[in-house]
Coordinates of C-alpha atoms in Angstrom, one line a residue:
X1 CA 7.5 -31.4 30.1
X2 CA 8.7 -32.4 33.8
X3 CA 11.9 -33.6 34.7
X4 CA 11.6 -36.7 36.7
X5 CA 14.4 -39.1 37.8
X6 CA 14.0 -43.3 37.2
X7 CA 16.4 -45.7 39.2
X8 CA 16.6 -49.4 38.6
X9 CA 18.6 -52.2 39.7
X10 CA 17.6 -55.4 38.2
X11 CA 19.6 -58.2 37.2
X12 CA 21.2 -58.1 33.3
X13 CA 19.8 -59.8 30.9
X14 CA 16.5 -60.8 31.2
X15 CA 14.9 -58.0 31.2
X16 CA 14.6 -57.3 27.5
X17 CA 14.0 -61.2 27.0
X18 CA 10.9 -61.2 29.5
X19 CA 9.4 -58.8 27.0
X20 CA 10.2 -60.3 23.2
X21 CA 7.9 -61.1 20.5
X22 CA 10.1 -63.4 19.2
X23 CA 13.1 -66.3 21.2
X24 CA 15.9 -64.0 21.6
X25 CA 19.5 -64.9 22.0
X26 CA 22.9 -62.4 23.5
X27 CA 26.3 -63.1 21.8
X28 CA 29.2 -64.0 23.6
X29 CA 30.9 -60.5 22.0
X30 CA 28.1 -58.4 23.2
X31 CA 26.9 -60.3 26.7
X32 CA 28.2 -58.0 29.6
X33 CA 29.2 -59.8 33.0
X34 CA 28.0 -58.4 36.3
X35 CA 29.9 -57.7 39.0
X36 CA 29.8 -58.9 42.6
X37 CA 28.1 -55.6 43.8
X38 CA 26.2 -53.6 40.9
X39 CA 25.2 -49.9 41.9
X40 CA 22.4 -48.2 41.2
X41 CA 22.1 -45.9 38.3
X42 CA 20.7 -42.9 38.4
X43 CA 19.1 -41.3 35.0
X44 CA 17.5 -37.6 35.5
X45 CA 15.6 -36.8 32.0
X46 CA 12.6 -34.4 31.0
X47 CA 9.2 -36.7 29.9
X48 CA 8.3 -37.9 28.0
X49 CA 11.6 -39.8 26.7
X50 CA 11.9 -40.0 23.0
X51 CA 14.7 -40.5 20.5
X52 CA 16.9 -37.4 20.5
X53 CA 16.4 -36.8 24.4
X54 CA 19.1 -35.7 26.8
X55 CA 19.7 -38.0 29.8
X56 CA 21.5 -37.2 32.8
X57 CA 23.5 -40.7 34.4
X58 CA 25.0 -40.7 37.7
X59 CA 26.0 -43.4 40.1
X60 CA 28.8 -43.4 43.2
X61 CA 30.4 -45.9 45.1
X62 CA 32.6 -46.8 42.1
X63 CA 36.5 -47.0 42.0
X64 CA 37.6 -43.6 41.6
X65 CA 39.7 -42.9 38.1
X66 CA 38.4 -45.4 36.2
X67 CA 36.7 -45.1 33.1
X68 CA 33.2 -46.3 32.6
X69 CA 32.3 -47.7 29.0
X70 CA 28.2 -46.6 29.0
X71 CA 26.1 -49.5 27.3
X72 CA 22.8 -48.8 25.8
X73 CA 21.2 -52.3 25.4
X74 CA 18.9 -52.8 22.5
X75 CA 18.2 -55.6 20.0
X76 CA 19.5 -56.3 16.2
X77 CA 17.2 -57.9 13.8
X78 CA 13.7 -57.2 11.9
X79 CA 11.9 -59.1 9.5
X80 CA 12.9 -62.6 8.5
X81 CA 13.1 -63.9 4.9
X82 CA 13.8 -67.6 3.9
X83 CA 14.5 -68.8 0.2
X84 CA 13.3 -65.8 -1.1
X85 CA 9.9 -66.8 -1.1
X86 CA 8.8 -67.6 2.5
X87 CA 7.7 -65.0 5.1
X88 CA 9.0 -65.9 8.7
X89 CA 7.6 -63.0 10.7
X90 CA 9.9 -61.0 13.0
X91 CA 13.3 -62.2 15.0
X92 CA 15.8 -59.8 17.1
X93 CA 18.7 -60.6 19.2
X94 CA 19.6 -58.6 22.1
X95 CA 23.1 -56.7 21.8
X96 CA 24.8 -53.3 23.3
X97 CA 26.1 -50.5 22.0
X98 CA 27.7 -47.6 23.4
X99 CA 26.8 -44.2 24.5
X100 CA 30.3 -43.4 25.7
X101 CA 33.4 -43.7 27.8
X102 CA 33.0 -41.5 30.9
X103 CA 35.9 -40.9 34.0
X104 CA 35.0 -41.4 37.7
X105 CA 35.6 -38.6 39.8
X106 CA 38.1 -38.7 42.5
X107 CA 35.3 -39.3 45.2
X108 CA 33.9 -42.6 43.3
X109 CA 31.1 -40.8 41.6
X110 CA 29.9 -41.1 37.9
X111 CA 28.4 -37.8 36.2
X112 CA 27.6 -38.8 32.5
X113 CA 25.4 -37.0 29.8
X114 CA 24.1 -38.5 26.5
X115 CA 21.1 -38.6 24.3
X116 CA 18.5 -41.3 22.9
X117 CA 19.9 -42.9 20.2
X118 CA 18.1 -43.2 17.4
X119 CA 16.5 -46.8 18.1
X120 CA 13.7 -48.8 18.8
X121 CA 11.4 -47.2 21.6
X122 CA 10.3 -49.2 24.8
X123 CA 12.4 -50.5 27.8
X124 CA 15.9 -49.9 27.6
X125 CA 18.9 -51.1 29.9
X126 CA 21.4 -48.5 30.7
X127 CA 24.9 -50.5 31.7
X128 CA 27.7 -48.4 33.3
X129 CA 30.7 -51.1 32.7
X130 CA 33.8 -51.5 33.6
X131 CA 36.1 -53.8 31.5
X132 CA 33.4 -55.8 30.7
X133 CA 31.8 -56.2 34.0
X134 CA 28.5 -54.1 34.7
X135 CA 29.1 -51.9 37.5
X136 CA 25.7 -49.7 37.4
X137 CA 22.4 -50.4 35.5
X138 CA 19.3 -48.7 35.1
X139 CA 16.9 -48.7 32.4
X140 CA 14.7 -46.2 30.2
X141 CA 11.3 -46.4 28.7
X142 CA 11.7 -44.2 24.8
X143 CA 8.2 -43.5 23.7
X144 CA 7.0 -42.8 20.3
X145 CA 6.4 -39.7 18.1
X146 CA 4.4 -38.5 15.1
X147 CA 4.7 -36.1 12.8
X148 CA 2.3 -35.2 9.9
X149 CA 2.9 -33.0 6.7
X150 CA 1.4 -31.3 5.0
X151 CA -1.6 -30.6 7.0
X152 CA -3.6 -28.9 4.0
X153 CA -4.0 -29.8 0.4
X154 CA -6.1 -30.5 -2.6
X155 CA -7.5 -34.0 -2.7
X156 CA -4.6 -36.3 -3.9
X157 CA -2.5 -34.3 -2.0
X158 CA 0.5 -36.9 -0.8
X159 CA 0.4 -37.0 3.0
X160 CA 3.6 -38.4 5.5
X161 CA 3.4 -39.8 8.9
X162 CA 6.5 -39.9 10.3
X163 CA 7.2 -42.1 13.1
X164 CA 10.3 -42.9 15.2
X165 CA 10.4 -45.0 18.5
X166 CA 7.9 -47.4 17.4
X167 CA 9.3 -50.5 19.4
X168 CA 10.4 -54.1 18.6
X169 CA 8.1 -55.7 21.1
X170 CA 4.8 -56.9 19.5
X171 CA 2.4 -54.3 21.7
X172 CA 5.0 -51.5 21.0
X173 CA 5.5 -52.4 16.9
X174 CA 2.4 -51.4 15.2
X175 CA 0.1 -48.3 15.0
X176 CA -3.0 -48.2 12.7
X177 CA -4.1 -44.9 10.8
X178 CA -7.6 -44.1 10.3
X179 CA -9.1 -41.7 7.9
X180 CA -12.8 -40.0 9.2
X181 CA -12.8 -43.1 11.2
X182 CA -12.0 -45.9 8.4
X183 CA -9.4 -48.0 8.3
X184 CA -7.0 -47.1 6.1
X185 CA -3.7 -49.3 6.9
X186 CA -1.0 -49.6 9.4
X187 CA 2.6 -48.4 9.9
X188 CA 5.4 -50.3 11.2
X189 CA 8.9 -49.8 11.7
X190 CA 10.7 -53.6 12.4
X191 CA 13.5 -53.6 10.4
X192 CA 14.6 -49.7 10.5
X193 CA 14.8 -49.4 13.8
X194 CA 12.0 -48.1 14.9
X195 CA 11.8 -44.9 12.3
X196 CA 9.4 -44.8 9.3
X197 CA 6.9 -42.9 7.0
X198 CA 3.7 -43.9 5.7
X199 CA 2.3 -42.7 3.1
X200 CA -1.3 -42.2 1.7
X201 CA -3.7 -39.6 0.4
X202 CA -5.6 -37.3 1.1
X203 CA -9.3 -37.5 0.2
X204 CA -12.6 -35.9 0.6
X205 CA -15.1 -33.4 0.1
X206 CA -12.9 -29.7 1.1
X207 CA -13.2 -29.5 4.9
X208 CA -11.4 -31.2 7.9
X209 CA -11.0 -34.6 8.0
X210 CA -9.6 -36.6 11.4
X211 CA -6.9 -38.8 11.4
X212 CA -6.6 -41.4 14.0
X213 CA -3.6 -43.4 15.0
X214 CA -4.3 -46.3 17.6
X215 CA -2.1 -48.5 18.5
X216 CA -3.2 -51.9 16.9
X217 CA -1.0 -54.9 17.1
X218 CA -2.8 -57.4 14.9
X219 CA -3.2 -54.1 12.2
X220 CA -6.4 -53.3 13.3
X221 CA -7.2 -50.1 15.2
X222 CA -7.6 -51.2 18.8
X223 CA -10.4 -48.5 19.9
X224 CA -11.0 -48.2 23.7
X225 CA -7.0 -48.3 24.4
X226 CA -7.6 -46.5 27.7
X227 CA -8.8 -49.6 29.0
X228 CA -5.9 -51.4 27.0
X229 CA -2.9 -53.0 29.0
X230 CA -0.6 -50.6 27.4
X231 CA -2.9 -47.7 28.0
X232 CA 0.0 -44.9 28.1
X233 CA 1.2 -45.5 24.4
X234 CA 0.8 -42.4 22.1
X235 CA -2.2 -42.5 20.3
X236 CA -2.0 -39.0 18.5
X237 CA -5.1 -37.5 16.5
X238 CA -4.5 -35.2 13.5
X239 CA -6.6 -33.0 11.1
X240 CA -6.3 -32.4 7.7
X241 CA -7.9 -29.8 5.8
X242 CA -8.7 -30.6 2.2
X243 CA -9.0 -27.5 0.1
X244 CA -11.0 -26.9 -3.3
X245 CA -8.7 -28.2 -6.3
X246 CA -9.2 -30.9 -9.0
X247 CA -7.6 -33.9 -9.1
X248 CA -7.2 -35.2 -13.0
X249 CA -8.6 -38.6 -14.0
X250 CA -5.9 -41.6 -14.2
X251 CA -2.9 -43.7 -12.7
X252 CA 0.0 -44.0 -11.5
X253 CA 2.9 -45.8 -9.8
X254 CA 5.3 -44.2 -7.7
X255 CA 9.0 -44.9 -8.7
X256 CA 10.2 -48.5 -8.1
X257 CA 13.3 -49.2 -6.1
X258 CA 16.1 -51.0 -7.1
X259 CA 15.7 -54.7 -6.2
X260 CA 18.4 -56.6 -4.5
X261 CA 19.8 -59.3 -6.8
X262 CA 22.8 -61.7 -6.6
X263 CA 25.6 -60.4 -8.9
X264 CA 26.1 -63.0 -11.9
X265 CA 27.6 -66.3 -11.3
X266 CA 29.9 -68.3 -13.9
X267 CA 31.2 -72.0 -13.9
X268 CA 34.3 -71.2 -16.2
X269 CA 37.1 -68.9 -15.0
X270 CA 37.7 -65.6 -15.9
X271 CA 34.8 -65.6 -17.5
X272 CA 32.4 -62.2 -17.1
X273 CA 28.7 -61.6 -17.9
X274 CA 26.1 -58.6 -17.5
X275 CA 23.1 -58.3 -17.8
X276 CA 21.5 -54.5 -18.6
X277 CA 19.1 -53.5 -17.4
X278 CA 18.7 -55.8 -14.7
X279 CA 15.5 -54.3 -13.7
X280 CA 12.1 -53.5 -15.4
X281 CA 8.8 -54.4 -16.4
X282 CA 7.5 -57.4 -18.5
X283 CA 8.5 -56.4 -22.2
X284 CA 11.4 -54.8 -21.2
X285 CA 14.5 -55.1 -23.8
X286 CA 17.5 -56.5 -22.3
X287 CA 21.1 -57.2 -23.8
X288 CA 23.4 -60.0 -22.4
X289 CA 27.0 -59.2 -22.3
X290 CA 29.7 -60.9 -21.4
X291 CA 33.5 -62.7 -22.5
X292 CA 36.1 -65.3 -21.5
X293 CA 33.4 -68.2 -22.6
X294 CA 34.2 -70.8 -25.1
X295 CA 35.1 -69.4 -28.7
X296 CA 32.5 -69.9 -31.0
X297 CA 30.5 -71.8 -28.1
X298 CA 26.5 -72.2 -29.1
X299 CA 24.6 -71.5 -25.6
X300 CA 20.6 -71.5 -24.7
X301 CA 19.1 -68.6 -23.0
X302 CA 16.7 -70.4 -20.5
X303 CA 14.3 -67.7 -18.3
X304 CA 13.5 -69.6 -15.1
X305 CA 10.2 -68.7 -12.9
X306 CA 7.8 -70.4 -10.3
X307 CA 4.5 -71.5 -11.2
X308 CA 1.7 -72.2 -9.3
X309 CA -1.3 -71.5 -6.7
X310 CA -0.8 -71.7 -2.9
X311 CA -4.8 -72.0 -2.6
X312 CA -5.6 -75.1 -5.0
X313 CA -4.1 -77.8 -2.9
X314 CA -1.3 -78.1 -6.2
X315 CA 1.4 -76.2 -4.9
X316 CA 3.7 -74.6 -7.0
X317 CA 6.7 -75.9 -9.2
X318 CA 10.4 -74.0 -10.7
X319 CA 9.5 -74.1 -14.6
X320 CA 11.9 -73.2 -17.6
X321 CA 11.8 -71.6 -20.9
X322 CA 13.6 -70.8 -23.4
X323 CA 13.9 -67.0 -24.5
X324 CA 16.8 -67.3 -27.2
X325 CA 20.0 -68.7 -28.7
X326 CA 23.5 -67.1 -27.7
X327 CA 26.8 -67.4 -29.5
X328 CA 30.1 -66.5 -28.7
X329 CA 32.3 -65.5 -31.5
X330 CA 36.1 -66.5 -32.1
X331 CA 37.2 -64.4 -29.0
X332 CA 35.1 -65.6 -26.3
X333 CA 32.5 -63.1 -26.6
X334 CA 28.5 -62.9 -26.0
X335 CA 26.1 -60.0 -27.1
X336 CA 23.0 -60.9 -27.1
X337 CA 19.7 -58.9 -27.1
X338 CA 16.2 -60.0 -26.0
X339 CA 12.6 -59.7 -24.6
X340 CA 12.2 -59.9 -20.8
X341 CA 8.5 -62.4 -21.0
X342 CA 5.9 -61.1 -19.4
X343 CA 5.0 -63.0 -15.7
X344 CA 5.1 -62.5 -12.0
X345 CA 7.1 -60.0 -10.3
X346 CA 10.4 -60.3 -8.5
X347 CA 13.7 -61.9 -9.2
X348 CA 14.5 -64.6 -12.1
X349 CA 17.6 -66.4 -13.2
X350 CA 18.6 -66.2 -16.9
X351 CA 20.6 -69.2 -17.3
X352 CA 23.0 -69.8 -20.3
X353 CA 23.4 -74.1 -20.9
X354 CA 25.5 -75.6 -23.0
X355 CA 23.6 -78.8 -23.6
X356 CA 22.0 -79.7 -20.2
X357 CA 25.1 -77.7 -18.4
X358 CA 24.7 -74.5 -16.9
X359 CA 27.7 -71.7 -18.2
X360 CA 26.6 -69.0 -16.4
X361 CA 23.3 -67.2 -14.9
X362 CA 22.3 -63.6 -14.3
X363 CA 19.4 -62.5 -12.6
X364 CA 16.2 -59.7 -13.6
X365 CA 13.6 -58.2 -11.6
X366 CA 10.3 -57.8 -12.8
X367 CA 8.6 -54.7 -12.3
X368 CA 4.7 -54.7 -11.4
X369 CA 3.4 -52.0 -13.9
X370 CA -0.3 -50.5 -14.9
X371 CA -1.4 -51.3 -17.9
X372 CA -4.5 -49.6 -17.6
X373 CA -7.8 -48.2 -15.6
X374 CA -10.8 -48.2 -17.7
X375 CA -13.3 -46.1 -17.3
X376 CA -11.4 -43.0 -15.8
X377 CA -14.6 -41.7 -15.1
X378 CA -18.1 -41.9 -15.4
X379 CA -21.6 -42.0 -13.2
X380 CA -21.5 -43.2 -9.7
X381 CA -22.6 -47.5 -10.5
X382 CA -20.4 -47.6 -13.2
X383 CA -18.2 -51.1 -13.2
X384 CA -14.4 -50.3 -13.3
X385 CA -11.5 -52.2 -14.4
X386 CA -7.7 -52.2 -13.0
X387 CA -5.3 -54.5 -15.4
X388 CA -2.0 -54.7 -13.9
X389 CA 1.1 -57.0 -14.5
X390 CA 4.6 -58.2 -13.3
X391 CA 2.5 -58.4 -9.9
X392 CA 4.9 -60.7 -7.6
X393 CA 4.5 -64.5 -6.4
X394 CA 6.4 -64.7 -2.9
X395 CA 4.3 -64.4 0.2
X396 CA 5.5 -61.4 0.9
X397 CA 4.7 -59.5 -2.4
X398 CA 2.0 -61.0 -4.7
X399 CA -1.0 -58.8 -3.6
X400 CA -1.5 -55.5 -3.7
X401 CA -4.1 -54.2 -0.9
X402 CA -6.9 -51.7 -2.1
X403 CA -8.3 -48.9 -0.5
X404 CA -11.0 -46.6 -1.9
X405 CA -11.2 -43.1 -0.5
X406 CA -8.8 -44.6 2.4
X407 CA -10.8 -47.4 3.2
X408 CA -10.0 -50.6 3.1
X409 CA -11.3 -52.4 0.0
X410 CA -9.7 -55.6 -0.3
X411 CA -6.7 -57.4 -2.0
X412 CA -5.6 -58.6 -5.2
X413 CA -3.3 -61.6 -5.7
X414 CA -0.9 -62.4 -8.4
X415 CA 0.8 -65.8 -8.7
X416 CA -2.0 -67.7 -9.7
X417 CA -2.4 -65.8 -13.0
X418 CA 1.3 -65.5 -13.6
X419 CA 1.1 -61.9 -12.4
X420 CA -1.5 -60.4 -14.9
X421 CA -4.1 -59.2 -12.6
X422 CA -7.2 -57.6 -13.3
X423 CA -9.5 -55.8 -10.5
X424 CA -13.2 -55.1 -11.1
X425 CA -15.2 -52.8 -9.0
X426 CA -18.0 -50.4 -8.9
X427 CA -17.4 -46.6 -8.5
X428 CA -20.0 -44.9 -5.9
X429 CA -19.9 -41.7 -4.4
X430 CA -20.8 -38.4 -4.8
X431 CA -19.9 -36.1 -7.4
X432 CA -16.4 -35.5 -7.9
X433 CA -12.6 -37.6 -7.6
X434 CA -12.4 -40.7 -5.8
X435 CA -9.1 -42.2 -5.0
X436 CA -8.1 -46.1 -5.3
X437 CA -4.4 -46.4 -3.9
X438 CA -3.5 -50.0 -4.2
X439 CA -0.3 -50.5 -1.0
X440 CA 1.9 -53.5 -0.9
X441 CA 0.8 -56.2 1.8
X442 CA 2.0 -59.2 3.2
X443 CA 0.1 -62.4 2.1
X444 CA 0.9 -64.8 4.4
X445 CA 3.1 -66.3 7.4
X446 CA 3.5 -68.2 9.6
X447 CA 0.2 -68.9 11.8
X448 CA 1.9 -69.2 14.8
X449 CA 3.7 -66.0 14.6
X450 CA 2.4 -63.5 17.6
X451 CA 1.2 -60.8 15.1
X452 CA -0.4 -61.4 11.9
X453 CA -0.6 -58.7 10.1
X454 CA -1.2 -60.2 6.7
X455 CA -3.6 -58.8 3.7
X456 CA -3.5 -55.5 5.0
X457 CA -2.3 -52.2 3.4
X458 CA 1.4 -51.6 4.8
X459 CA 1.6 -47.1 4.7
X460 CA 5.4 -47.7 5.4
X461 CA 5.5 -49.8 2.5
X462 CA 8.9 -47.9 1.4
X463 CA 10.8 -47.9 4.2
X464 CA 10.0 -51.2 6.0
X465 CA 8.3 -54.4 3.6
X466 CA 9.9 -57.1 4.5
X467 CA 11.5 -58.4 1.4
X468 CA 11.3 -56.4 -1.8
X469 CA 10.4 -52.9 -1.5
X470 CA 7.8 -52.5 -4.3
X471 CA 5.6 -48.7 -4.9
X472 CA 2.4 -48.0 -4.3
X473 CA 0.0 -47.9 -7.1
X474 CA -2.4 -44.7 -7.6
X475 CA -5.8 -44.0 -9.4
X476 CA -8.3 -41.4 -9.9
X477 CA -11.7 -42.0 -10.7
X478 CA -13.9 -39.1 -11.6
X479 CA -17.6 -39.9 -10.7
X480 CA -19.6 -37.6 -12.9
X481 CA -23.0 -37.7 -11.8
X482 CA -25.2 -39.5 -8.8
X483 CA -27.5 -41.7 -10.9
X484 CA -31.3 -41.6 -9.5
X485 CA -32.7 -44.3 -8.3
X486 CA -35.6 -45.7 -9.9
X487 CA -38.5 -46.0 -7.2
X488 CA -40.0 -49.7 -6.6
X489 CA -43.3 -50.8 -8.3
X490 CA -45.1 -53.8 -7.5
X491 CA -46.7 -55.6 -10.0

């Protein structure tokens, strides 16, 4: 590495604006005021600059014995989520935060040391303030890093890629793996600050196998980025050595988070309900809880969901049902036990109505779960079947994305079937185990958003979805023999 030293005076402010994806907006409890004479500030670091980096800051001129409040400027914000169901792309707003509170020497100079937070890479302003009032300002560029483990395995072996100092500006925000040049999905870090891991595979005959990861900002790989306008962005290249093993025939789903959900919600007081589990697949057995409600009060259990197609011109509609008739006895008190129905992933209310009244809701998420892959194996032609359910309905989480051998297959979507979705395909290959990894995606947004990244597999599915985080889905299909093919006759 070389040490090198970057100076900048530039006016505060518009600098990370100039350069958003998205309208951006400074608070009146973060914006800094300049002074009448801003110095320049002077940042001596070793290159390239990444999070974790020590930066030297120095400036003079300034009133001796003062203390200087050192502002790192940087952006809150991420993904954007209306309703629950709509997908509104990506929205940050600038803000500061601080690297420190440093003394000015007797002689009016400023010698200051900290590191890189961990943050968002790109352009970064570097404020030396004063009671508010910017005194010194520079900025940094934090560049990006990759890491990959393990770099040997069996195939199936599960692979990371982590990143950190992927940026919040659209050409800084997305990177693209490739697997033996195919396109296998991309990796994004918008609402964790720039830090992730994706996750896949690895696949293939024993033997090296290259991974690629361009820089892609619509989620495609962007191949000759030398001649790119953001040519000296990271574009690291990785091999992996898959080693003789086997890899057993079958499925299966990587442990689901807990989903976010509203705590219950009651229209008489002092009144309590709970709902347990509040999480789980289609099927699931669920007891309802609760006291304080109306002594010897008869209640309906009503399941709400959403029902509908965004492709049929139709739209979609709330719909109700009723899944069973609660009770409370002479003291106020509900215990009831039911069936979670079978439909489309995500949250639902349970709503408890006396008459046409509501009394109280709680609220279950449905789990996507495999019910089966059938045939686990056979010769390469043969037609294979994937039956899931509980597969979601918002834009943001009703397909799963496909990729076969870590290339990108296509997508499966859930809401018009009410989450049951079935998958047909034909193995091919040569002899041996083939992997189908089914990743998370994003359906749809909105069309005017900068980057689209939608029906694509998402690698950093469990640290940055936008919305639910849901598990990635895994299958093993053994091809047992290379049928022959018949030669052509003519008649």
């Amino acid at each position: 590495m070389k040490l090198a030293t970057r100076c900048m005076v530039a006016l505060f402010g518009p600098a990370l604006a100039a350069c958003s994806s998205a309208p951006a907006t400074t608070s009146a409890a973060t914006a800094l005021e300049p002074s009448r004479k801003t110095a320049a500030l002077e940042l001596t670091y070793a290159e390239p600059v990444i999070v974790g980096a020590a930066v030297q800051a120095a400036a003079g001129g300034l009133p001796a014995g003062r203390t200087v409040d050192l502002r790192w400027g940087t952006v809150t914000g991420g993904w954007v989520i209306e309703d629950y169901y709509h997908f509104r792309g990506k929205k940050y707003s600038e803000t500061t935060s601080s690297l420190g509170r440093f003394r000015i020497d007797s002689s009016g100079r400023l010698r200051a040391r900290f590191t890189i937070p961990e943050d968002y890479g790109g352009v970064h302003e570097v404020i030396a303030t004063i009671d508010g009032a910017a005194v010194a300002q520079s900025a940094i560029n934090v560049t990006q890093t990759f890491a990959l483990t393990p770099s040997s395995g069996p195939a199936g072996t599960p692979i990371e890629l982590k990143v950190t100092g992927l940026g919040w500006r659209t050409m800084e925000s997305t990177w693209v793996v490739n697997w033996d040049n195919q396109d296998l999905g991309f990796v994004s870090a918008a609402g964790t600050r720039g830090a992730a891991v994706a996750r896949f595979r690895a696949t293939g005959p024993p033997g090296d196998h290259v991974v690629k990861v361009y820089t892609g900002w619509q989620g495609l790989g962007y191949l000759n980025y030398e001649q790119s306008p953001v040519a000296a962005l990271p574009r690291p290249q990785f091999t992996f050595r898959t080693t003789p093993g086997d890899v057993a025939p079958g499925e299966y789903s990587e442990p689901y988070p807990p989903q976010p959900a509203p705590k219950p919600e009651l229209r008489r007081a002092g009144a309590r309900l709970s709902l347990t589990p509040a999480q789980g697949p289609g099927g699931t057995r669920a007891v309802l809880t609760g006291d304080g409600f109306a002594p010897g009060g008869a209640m309906r259990l009503v399941w709400e969901t959403s029902v509908g197609s965004r492709v049929s011109g139709q739209g979609f509609a709330a719909q109700e049902a009723e899944v069973g008739a609660v009770s409370a006895d002479a003291g106020g008190r509900i215990d009831a036990t039911f069936t979670i129905p079978e439909d489309v992933g995500g949250l639902h209310r349970l709503v408890l109505r006396s008459g046409a009244d509501e009394v109280a809701r709680a609220y279950f998420a449905i789990e996507t779960r495999i019910v089966e892959m059938t045939p686990r194996a056979g010769p390469a032609g043969t037609p294979v079947t994937i039956h899931l359910k509980g597969v979601g309905w918002t834009e943001y989480d009703n397909i799963y994305v496909a990729t076969y051998d870590n290339a990108y297959m296509g997508y499966a979507c859930g809401f018009n079937s009410r989450g049951d979705v079935v998958i047909n395909f034909t193995a091919t290959g040569e002899t041996g185990a083939h992997l189908i990894d089914l990743y998370p995606g994003i359906y749809q947004g909105p069309p005017t958003e900068p980057q689209q990244l939608y029906r694509l597999p998402q690698l950093t599915y469990a640290d940055d979805h936008p919305g639910n985080k849901i598990p990635a889905l895994r299958f093993t299909f053994e091809v047992t023999s290379r049928r022959e093919r018949r030669p052509l006759t003519s008649r």
